PDB file of C-alpha atoms in Angstrom:
ATOM      1  CA  MET K1493      13.459   5.879  87.372  1.00 39.00           C
ATOM      2  CA  SER K1494      10.741   4.637  85.014  1.00 51.00           C
ATOM      3  CA  SER K1495      13.061   3.812  82.119  1.00 89.00           C
ATOM      4  CA  GLN K1496      15.333   1.620  84.239  1.00 96.00           C
ATOM      5  CA  LYS K1497      15.707  -1.945  82.947  1.00 98.00           C
ATOM      6  CA  VAL K1498      16.088  -4.655  85.575  1.00 98.00           C
ATOM      7  CA  ILE K1499      17.229  -8.000  84.163  1.00 98.00           C
ATOM      8  CA  THR K1500      17.229 -11.274  86.070  1.00 98.00           C
ATOM      9  CA  PHE K1501      19.126 -14.350  84.870  1.00 98.00           C
ATOM     10  CA  ALA K1502      17.716 -17.420  86.602  1.00 96.00           C
ATOM     11  CA  ASN K1503      17.404 -21.170  86.867  1.00 95.00           C
ATOM     12  CA  GLN K1504      16.648 -23.387  89.843  1.00 93.00           C
ATOM     13  CA  LYS K1505      19.676 -25.478  88.784  1.00 93.00           C
ATOM     14  CA  GLY K1506      23.234 -24.244  89.246  1.00 93.00           C
ATOM     15  CA  GLY K1507      26.121 -24.533  86.810  1.00 93.00           C
ATOM     16  CA  VAL K1508      24.181 -23.441  83.725  1.00 96.00           C
ATOM     17  CA  GLY K1509      26.072 -20.201  83.008  1.00 95.00           C
ATOM     18  CA  LYS K1510      23.790 -17.511  84.432  1.00 96.00           C
ATOM     19  CA  SER K1511      26.559 -15.934  86.548  1.00 96.00           C
ATOM     20  CA  THR K1512      28.928 -15.915  83.586  1.00 97.00           C
ATOM     21  CA  ILE K1513      26.311 -14.237  81.400  1.00 97.00           C
ATOM     22  CA  SER K1514      25.556 -11.710  84.156  1.00 98.00           C
ATOM     23  CA  ALA K1515      29.236 -10.744  84.382  1.00 97.00           C
ATOM     24  CA  LEU K1516      29.711 -10.591  80.607  1.00 97.00           C
ATOM     25  CA  VAL K1517      26.647  -8.404  80.014  1.00 98.00           C
ATOM     26  CA  ALA K1518      27.786  -6.068  82.816  1.00 98.00           C
ATOM     27  CA  GLN K1519      31.239  -5.811  81.213  1.00 97.00           C
ATOM     28  CA  PHE K1520      29.769  -5.142  77.770  1.00 97.00           C
ATOM     29  CA  LEU K1521      27.456  -2.394  79.017  1.00 97.00           C
ATOM     30  CA  SER K1522      30.051  -0.583  81.120  1.00 98.00           C
ATOM     31  CA  ARG K1523      32.533  -0.528  78.237  1.00 96.00           C
ATOM     32  CA  ARG K1524      29.813   1.160  76.195  1.00 96.00           C
ATOM     33  CA  ASN K1525      29.210   3.827  78.848  1.00 97.00           C
ATOM     34  CA  VAL K1526      25.887   2.447  80.094  1.00 97.00           C
ATOM     35  CA  LYS K1527      25.459   3.095  83.830  1.00 98.00           C
ATOM     36  CA  THR K1528      25.064  -0.452  85.147  1.00 98.00           C
ATOM     37  CA  LEU K1529      24.589  -2.195  88.490  1.00 98.00           C
ATOM     38  CA  LEU K1530      25.127  -5.934  89.003  1.00 98.00           C
ATOM     39  CA  ILE K1531      23.729  -7.506  92.173  1.00 97.00           C
ATOM     40  CA  SER K1532      24.495 -11.036  93.299  1.00 96.00           C
ATOM     41  CA  VAL K1533      21.375 -12.410  94.980  1.00 94.00           C
ATOM     42  CA  ASP K1534      23.332 -15.644  95.336  1.00 92.00           C
ATOM     43  CA  SER K1535      25.496 -16.349  98.406  1.00 90.00           C
ATOM     44  CA  GLN K1536      28.162 -17.903  96.137  1.00 90.00           C
ATOM     45  CA  SER K1537      28.696 -14.406  94.653  1.00 92.00           C
ATOM     46  CA  ASN K1538      30.382 -15.717  91.517  1.00 94.00           C
ATOM     47  CA  SER K1539      29.575 -12.876  89.112  1.00 96.00           C
ATOM     48  CA  PRO K1540      31.010 -10.104  91.351  1.00 95.00           C
ATOM     49  CA  SER K1541      34.128 -12.229  91.906  1.00 94.00           C
ATOM     50  CA  TRP K1542      34.554 -12.601  88.144  1.00 95.00           C
ATOM     51  CA  LEU K1543      34.455  -8.795  87.919  1.00 96.00           C
ATOM     52  CA  GLY K1544      37.184  -8.491  90.540  1.00 94.00           C
ATOM     53  CA  ILE K1545      34.932  -7.825  93.568  1.00 93.00           C
ATOM     54  CA  LYS K1546      35.262 -10.370  96.371  1.00 79.00           C
ATOM     55  CA  ASN K1547      32.633 -10.881  99.082  1.00 67.00           C
ATOM     56  CA  ASN K1548      34.941  -9.886 101.946  1.00 67.00           C
ATOM     57  CA  GLN K1549      35.525  -6.282 100.927  1.00 66.00           C
ATOM     58  CA  GLY K1550      32.841  -4.507 102.955  1.00 82.00           C
ATOM     59  CA  LYS K1551      29.083  -4.109 102.643  1.00 92.00           C
ATOM     60  CA  GLU K1552      27.096  -6.585 100.583  1.00 94.00           C
ATOM     61  CA  PHE K1553      23.623  -7.663  99.500  1.00 93.00           C
ATOM     62  CA  ALA K1554      22.726  -9.064 102.920  1.00 91.00           C
ATOM     63  CA  ASP K1555      23.143  -5.606 104.462  1.00 93.00           C
ATOM     64  CA  LEU K1556      20.224  -4.299 102.395  1.00 92.00           C
ATOM     65  CA  VAL K1557      18.103  -6.543 104.619  1.00 89.00           C
ATOM     66  CA  ILE K1558      20.040  -7.014 107.862  1.00 89.00           C
ATOM     67  CA  GLN K1559      20.899  -3.315 108.345  1.00 91.00           C
ATOM     68  CA  ASP K1560      18.134  -1.950 106.112  1.00 92.00           C
ATOM     69  CA  LEU K1561      20.711  -0.041 104.089  1.00 95.00           C
ATOM     70  CA  GLU K1562      20.120   1.503 100.676  1.00 97.00           C
ATOM     71  CA  ILE K1563      21.710   0.467  97.380  1.00 97.00           C
ATOM     72  CA  GLU K1564      24.174   3.383  97.436  1.00 97.00           C
ATOM     73  CA  ASP K1565      25.458   2.225 100.845  1.00 96.00           C
ATOM     74  CA  VAL K1566      26.592  -1.217  99.681  1.00 96.00           C
ATOM     75  CA  VAL K1567      27.879  -0.766  96.113  1.00 96.00           C
ATOM     76  CA  HIS K1568      31.466  -1.407  95.035  1.00 96.00           C
ATOM     77  CA  SER K1569      32.755   0.442  91.992  1.00 96.00           C
ATOM     78  CA  VAL K1570      34.398  -1.565  89.200  1.00 97.00           C
ATOM     79  CA  ASN K1571      34.761   1.398  86.835  1.00 97.00           C
ATOM     80  CA  ASP K1572      33.022   4.695  86.076  1.00 97.00           C
ATOM     81  CA  TYR K1573      29.998   2.918  84.597  1.00 98.00           C
ATOM     82  CA  LEU K1574      29.757  -0.316  86.597  1.00 98.00           C
ATOM     83  CA  ASP K1575      28.896  -0.874  90.250  1.00 98.00           C
ATOM     84  CA  VAL K1576      28.566  -4.271  91.890  1.00 97.00           C
ATOM     85  CA  ILE K1577      26.923  -5.566  95.056  1.00 96.00           C
ATOM     86  CA  PRO K1578      28.496  -8.862  96.168  1.00 95.00           C
ATOM     87  CA  ASN K1579      26.993 -11.454  98.493  1.00 93.00           C
ATOM     88  CA  SER K1580      28.210 -14.109 100.925  1.00 91.00           C
ATOM     89  CA  ILE K1581      26.958 -16.778 103.300  1.00 87.00           C
ATOM     90  CA  ARG K1582      25.377 -13.910 105.279  1.00 85.00           C
ATOM     91  CA  GLY K1583      22.761 -13.901 102.525  1.00 80.00           C
ATOM     92  CA  ASN K1584      21.245 -16.930 104.250  1.00 78.00           C
ATOM     93  CA  THR K1585      20.737 -14.833 107.402  1.00 84.00           C
ATOM     94  CA  ALA K1586      19.085 -12.170 105.264  1.00 84.00           C
ATOM     95  CA  GLU K1587      16.664 -14.815 103.954  1.00 82.00           C
ATOM     96  CA  LEU K1588      15.585 -15.608 107.531  1.00 83.00           C
ATOM     97  CA  ILE K1589      15.026 -11.929 108.327  1.00 84.00           C
ATOM     98  CA  LEU K1590      13.090 -11.436 105.090  1.00 83.00           C
ATOM     99  CA  ALA K1591      10.762 -14.269 106.072  1.00 81.00           C
ATOM    100  CA  GLY K1592       9.506 -12.231 109.026  1.00 82.00           C
ATOM    101  CA  MET K1593       8.942  -8.980 107.129  1.00 79.00           C
ATOM    102  CA  SER K1594       5.723  -7.644 105.654  1.00 75.00           C
ATOM    103  CA  ASN K1595       5.783  -7.118 101.862  1.00 79.00           C
ATOM    104  CA  ARG K1596       9.062  -9.045 101.993  1.00 84.00           C
ATOM    105  CA  GLU K1597       8.978 -10.000  98.302  1.00 85.00           C
ATOM    106  CA  LEU K1598       9.099  -6.326  97.218  1.00 92.00           C
ATOM    107  CA  LEU K1599      12.039  -5.078  99.306  1.00 93.00           C
ATOM    108  CA  LEU K1600      14.559  -5.093  96.459  1.00 95.00           C
ATOM    109  CA  LYS K1601      12.112  -3.457  94.052  1.00 95.00           C
ATOM    110  CA  ARG K1602      11.524  -0.602  96.518  1.00 95.00           C
ATOM    111  CA  LYS K1603      15.243   0.005  96.975  1.00 96.00           C
ATOM    112  CA  LEU K1604      16.034  -0.088  93.248  1.00 97.00           C
ATOM    113  CA  LYS K1605      13.368   2.531  92.533  1.00 95.00           C
ATOM    114  CA  LYS K1606      15.536   5.045  94.401  1.00 96.00           C
ATOM    115  CA  THR K1607      18.513   4.547  92.053  1.00 97.00           C
ATOM    116  CA  ASP K1608      19.363   6.030  88.653  1.00 96.00           C
ATOM    117  CA  TYR K1609      21.109   3.091  86.967  1.00 98.00           C
ATOM    118  CA  GLU K1610      20.124   2.558  83.345  1.00 98.00           C
ATOM    119  CA  ILE K1611      20.383  -1.228  83.628  1.00 98.00           C
ATOM    120  CA  VAL K1612      20.402  -3.454  86.712  1.00 98.00           C
ATOM    121  CA  ILE K1613      21.473  -7.102  86.408  1.00 98.00           C
ATOM    122  CA  LEU K1614      20.312  -9.577  89.055  1.00 98.00           C
ATOM    123  CA  ASP K1615      22.208 -12.860  89.309  1.00 97.00           C
ATOM    124  CA  VAL K1616      20.060 -15.121  91.506  1.00 95.00           C
ATOM    125  CA  ALA K1617      20.751 -18.284  93.458  1.00 92.00           C
ATOM    126  CA  PRO K1618      19.813 -21.693  92.032  1.00 92.00           C
ATOM    127  CA  SER K1619      16.783 -21.829  94.315  1.00 86.00           C
ATOM    128  CA  ILE K1620      13.268 -20.483  94.688  1.00 83.00           C
ATOM    129  CA  ALA K1621      13.938 -18.758  98.012  1.00 85.00           C
ATOM    130  CA  LEU K1622      12.827 -15.244  99.010  1.00 89.00           C
ATOM    131  CA  GLY K1623      15.888 -13.615  97.452  1.00 89.00           C
ATOM    132  CA  THR K1624      14.975 -15.116  94.094  1.00 91.00           C
ATOM    133  CA  ALA K1625      11.358 -14.004  94.510  1.00 91.00           C
ATOM    134  CA  ASN K1626      12.606 -10.476  95.288  1.00 93.00           C
ATOM    135  CA  ALA K1627      14.668 -10.457  92.095  1.00 95.00           C
ATOM    136  CA  ILE K1628      11.814 -11.742  89.947  1.00 95.00           C
ATOM    137  CA  LEU K1629       9.412  -9.140  91.319  1.00 95.00           C
ATOM    138  CA  ALA K1630      11.963  -6.352  90.845  1.00 96.00           C
ATOM    139  CA  SER K1631      12.580  -7.344  87.219  1.00 97.00           C
ATOM    140  CA  THR K1632      11.343  -5.714  84.066  1.00 98.00           C
ATOM    141  CA  HIS K1633      12.841  -8.596  82.059  1.00 98.00           C
ATOM    142  CA  ILE K1634      13.513 -12.235  82.993  1.00 98.00           C
ATOM    143  CA  PHE K1635      15.884 -14.525  81.098  1.00 98.00           C
ATOM    144  CA  LEU K1636      16.004 -18.189  82.012  1.00 98.00           C
ATOM    145  CA  VAL K1637      19.340 -19.917  81.428  1.00 97.00           C
ATOM    146  CA  SER K1638      19.763 -23.650  80.931  1.00 97.00           C
ATOM    147  CA  LEU K1639      21.695 -26.480  79.366  1.00 96.00           C
ATOM    148  CA  LEU K1640      20.063 -29.086  77.159  1.00 95.00           C
ATOM    149  CA  GLU K1641      20.102 -31.795  79.807  1.00 92.00           C
ATOM    150  CA  GLU K1642      17.486 -33.172  82.187  1.00 92.00           C
ATOM    151  CA  ALA K1643      18.481 -31.578  85.507  1.00 94.00           C
ATOM    152  CA  SER K1644      18.824 -28.117  83.972  1.00 95.00           C
ATOM    153  CA  LEU K1645      15.499 -28.404  82.184  1.00 95.00           C
ATOM    154  CA  ARG K1646      13.805 -29.491  85.413  1.00 95.00           C
ATOM    155  CA  GLY K1647      15.251 -26.353  86.996  1.00 94.00           C
ATOM    156  CA  LEU K1648      13.870 -24.348  84.076  1.00 95.00           C
ATOM    157  CA  ALA K1649      10.409 -25.808  84.675  1.00 94.00           C
ATOM    158  CA  THR K1650      10.633 -25.142  88.432  1.00 94.00           C
ATOM    159  CA  ILE K1651      11.555 -21.469  88.074  1.00 95.00           C
ATOM    160  CA  SER K1652       8.867 -21.047  85.395  1.00 95.00           C
ATOM    161  CA  SER K1653       6.316 -22.480  87.822  1.00 93.00           C
ATOM    162  CA  LYS K1654       7.504 -20.058  90.517  1.00 91.00           C
ATOM    163  CA  ILE K1655       6.967 -17.129  88.154  1.00 93.00           C
ATOM    164  CA  ASN K1656       3.462 -18.378  87.377  1.00 92.00           C
ATOM    165  CA  GLU K1657       2.752 -18.857  91.094  1.00 92.00           C
ATOM    166  CA  LEU K1658       3.688 -15.240  91.822  1.00 89.00           C
ATOM    167  CA  LYS K1659       1.411 -14.119  88.991  1.00 90.00           C
ATOM    168  CA  GLU K1660      -1.451 -16.190  90.395  1.00 92.00           C
ATOM    169  CA  ASN K1661      -0.987 -14.356  93.702  1.00 88.00           C
ATOM    170  CA  GLU K1662      -1.622 -11.134  91.742  1.00 88.00           C
ATOM    171  CA  LEU K1663       1.901  -9.843  92.248  1.00 88.00           C
ATOM    172  CA  PRO K1664       3.504  -7.612  89.562  1.00 89.00           C
ATOM    173  CA  VAL K1665       5.622 -10.117  87.631  1.00 94.00           C
ATOM    174  CA  ALA K1666       7.195  -9.591  84.203  1.00 96.00           C
ATOM    175  CA  ASP K1667       6.767 -12.218  81.523  1.00 95.00           C
ATOM    176  CA  ILE K1668       9.726 -14.412  80.601  1.00 96.00           C
ATOM    177  CA  THR K1669      11.723 -12.423  78.045  1.00 98.00           C
ATOM    178  CA  GLY K1670      13.902 -15.213  76.670  1.00 98.00           C
ATOM    179  CA  ILE K1671      15.514 -18.604  77.162  1.00 98.00           C
ATOM    180  CA  ILE K1672      19.292 -18.963  76.773  1.00 98.00           C
ATOM    181  CA  LEU K1673      20.415 -22.536  76.088  1.00 97.00           C
ATOM    182  CA  ASN K1674      24.168 -22.658  76.634  1.00 96.00           C
ATOM    183  CA  ARG K1675      26.621 -25.054  74.924  1.00 93.00           C
ATOM    184  CA  THR K1676      23.884 -25.935  72.433  1.00 94.00           C
ATOM    185  CA  ASN K1677      26.485 -26.741  69.761  1.00 93.00           C
ATOM    186  CA  ILE K1678      27.700 -29.656  71.903  1.00 93.00           C
ATOM    187  CA  SER K1679      24.269 -30.821  73.103  1.00 93.00           C
ATOM    188  CA  LEU K1680      22.768 -31.094  69.635  1.00 92.00           C
ATOM    189  CA  ARG K1681      25.330 -33.724  68.632  1.00 92.00           C
ATOM    190  CA  SER K1682      23.270 -36.305  70.525  1.00 92.00           C
ATOM    191  CA  GLY K1683      19.769 -37.588  69.984  1.00 91.00           C
ATOM    192  CA  HIS K1684      18.937 -36.722  73.591  1.00 90.00           C
ATOM    193  CA  GLY K1685      20.033 -33.141  73.067  1.00 93.00           C
ATOM    194  CA  LYS K1686      17.879 -32.804  69.968  1.00 94.00           C
ATOM    195  CA  MET K1687      14.903 -34.223  71.866  1.00 94.00           C
ATOM    196  CA  CYS K1688      15.481 -31.718  74.701  1.00 94.00           C
ATOM    197  CA  MET K1689      15.629 -28.855  72.199  1.00 95.00           C
ATOM    198  CA  GLN K1690      12.331 -29.885  70.632  1.00 94.00           C
ATOM    199  CA  MET K1691      10.736 -29.992  74.088  1.00 93.00           C
ATOM    200  CA  VAL K1692      12.034 -26.517  75.017  1.00 95.00           C
ATOM    201  CA  GLU K1693      10.905 -25.006  71.714  1.00 94.00           C
ATOM    202  CA  ARG K1694       7.471 -26.566  72.180  1.00 94.00           C
ATOM    203  CA  ASN K1695       7.071 -25.393  75.800  1.00 93.00           C
ATOM    204  CA  TYR K1696       8.638 -21.944  75.316  1.00 94.00           C
ATOM    205  CA  ASN K1697       7.548 -21.070  71.809  1.00 92.00           C
ATOM    206  CA  GLY K1698       9.480 -18.120  70.364  1.00 93.00           C
ATOM    207  CA  LEU K1699      11.504 -17.484  73.515  1.00 97.00           C
ATOM    208  CA  VAL K1700      14.727 -19.372  72.728  1.00 97.00           C
ATOM    209  CA  LEU K1701      17.589 -17.039  71.767  1.00 98.00           C
ATOM    210  CA  ASP K1702      19.712 -17.821  68.718  1.00 97.00           C
ATOM    211  CA  ASN K1703      22.936 -17.069  70.621  1.00 97.00           C
ATOM    212  CA  TYR K1704      24.404 -18.858  73.616  1.00 97.00           C
ATOM    213  CA  LEU K1705      27.725 -19.258  75.456  1.00 96.00           C
ATOM    214  CA  LEU K1706      30.361 -21.529  73.970  1.00 95.00           C
ATOM    215  CA  GLN K1707      33.014 -23.174  76.103  1.00 92.00           C
ATOM    216  CA  ASN K1708      36.228 -21.147  75.856  1.00 95.00           C
ATOM    217  CA  ILE K1709      39.448 -21.274  77.870  1.00 97.00           C
ATOM    218  CA  ASP K1710      39.949 -17.495  77.648  1.00 97.00           C
ATOM    219  CA  LEU K1711      36.532 -16.941  79.238  1.00 96.00           C
ATOM    220  CA  THR K1712      37.314 -19.433  82.006  1.00 96.00           C
ATOM    221  CA  ASN K1713      40.684 -17.852  82.740  1.00 97.00           C
ATOM    222  CA  ALA K1714      39.389 -14.267  82.653  1.00 97.00           C
ATOM    223  CA  CYS K1715      36.666 -15.151  85.169  1.00 96.00           C
ATOM    224  CA  ALA K1716      39.165 -16.911  87.436  1.00 95.00           C
ATOM    225  CA  ARG K1717      41.380 -13.809  87.461  1.00 96.00           C
ATOM    226  CA  GLY K1718      38.524 -11.351  87.908  1.00 96.00           C
ATOM    227  CA  GLU K1719      39.438  -9.606  84.654  1.00 97.00           C
ATOM    228  CA  PHE K1720      37.307  -8.305  81.816  1.00 97.00           C
ATOM    229  CA  LEU K1721      37.447 -10.680  78.864  1.00 97.00           C
ATOM    230  CA  GLU K1722      38.490  -7.842  76.511  1.00 96.00           C
ATOM    231  CA  ASP K1723      41.435  -7.052  78.808  1.00 97.00           C
ATOM    232  CA  TYR K1724      42.514 -10.647  79.336  1.00 97.00           C
ATOM    233  CA  ASN K1725      42.787 -11.404  75.614  1.00 97.00           C
ATOM    234  CA  PRO K1726      41.635  -8.690  73.183  1.00 97.00           C
ATOM    235  CA  GLN K1727      41.909 -11.198  70.302  1.00 97.00           C
ATOM    236  CA  SER K1728      39.835 -13.935  71.937  1.00 97.00           C
ATOM    237  CA  LYS K1729      37.117 -15.609  69.883  1.00 95.00           C
ATOM    238  CA  ALA K1730      35.025 -15.590  73.069  1.00 96.00           C
ATOM    239  CA  ILE K1731      34.588 -11.820  72.666  1.00 97.00           C
ATOM    240  CA  VAL K1732      32.676 -12.313  69.412  1.00 97.00           C
ATOM    241  CA  ASN K1733      30.503 -14.971  71.050  1.00 97.00           C
ATOM    242  CA  ALA K1734      29.808 -12.864  74.161  1.00 96.00           C
ATOM    243  CA  THR K1735      29.087  -9.750  72.086  1.00 97.00           C
ATOM    244  CA  SER K1736      26.580 -11.569  69.863  1.00 97.00           C
ATOM    245  CA  LEU K1737      24.775 -13.002  72.887  1.00 97.00           C
ATOM    246  CA  THR K1738      24.719  -9.647  74.707  1.00 97.00           C
ATOM    247  CA  ASN K1739      23.414  -7.835  71.639  1.00 97.00           C
ATOM    248  CA  GLU K1740      20.556 -10.310  71.278  1.00 98.00           C
ATOM    249  CA  ILE K1741      19.707  -9.949  74.978  1.00 98.00           C
ATOM    250  CA  LEU K1742      19.622  -6.156  74.635  1.00 96.00           C
ATOM    251  CA  GLU K1743      17.463  -6.353  71.517  1.00 97.00           C
ATOM    252  CA  ARG K1744      14.774  -8.024  73.633  1.00 96.00           C
ATOM    253  CA  LEU K1745      14.629  -5.290  76.246  1.00 95.00           C
TER     254      LEU K1745
END
């Protein structure tokens, strides 16, 4: 499907909010009748769990590799417009099998081409392993997610270098679409945070999004329960925040 958008949210550092954003964007799209697929390419499988899909309910991402199954064989339906593929520790076994395959970096791209989802969201592990490379090469758009602190920014630099390395190997890699700097309102209260922001804006000129995730107890609780934010608390201020961020992401596609 040539018009299919495949979005990866990535950072080599964990705990920056990429899984939360993946789940929120998937929720937003499905509630607006956009046929969406979310795939966890991360063995922690946080984003599917936050959508109510646990990693012990049947087929999962690893089976695309281990059993050479197709996307339609491993999806779990959340609602009429949202399917999810969870992951688990078996994803590490899939990584080992991938390492011995020819054209291993393009497996996910080949399988997604057979589907008719309008938007596919790939939530990758905080690593630069083969699963992450598969996601990057399958993507039409790549968003890097970070906090304004040293470890997260090092992860940002590492994943950026990986993208450049794949390009240097003449593989079909999309350009970075945007940088999402979460909890910026807190970070910019310190001199260190302001210095980090200046560095990011200098190194990623024009890529930093205006919107980002704020800390919010409703968002935390909804994720913990595996509920959509709009269902957990329809009056939550987090809905406005998540909607603004999602809209800006979609405007860049």
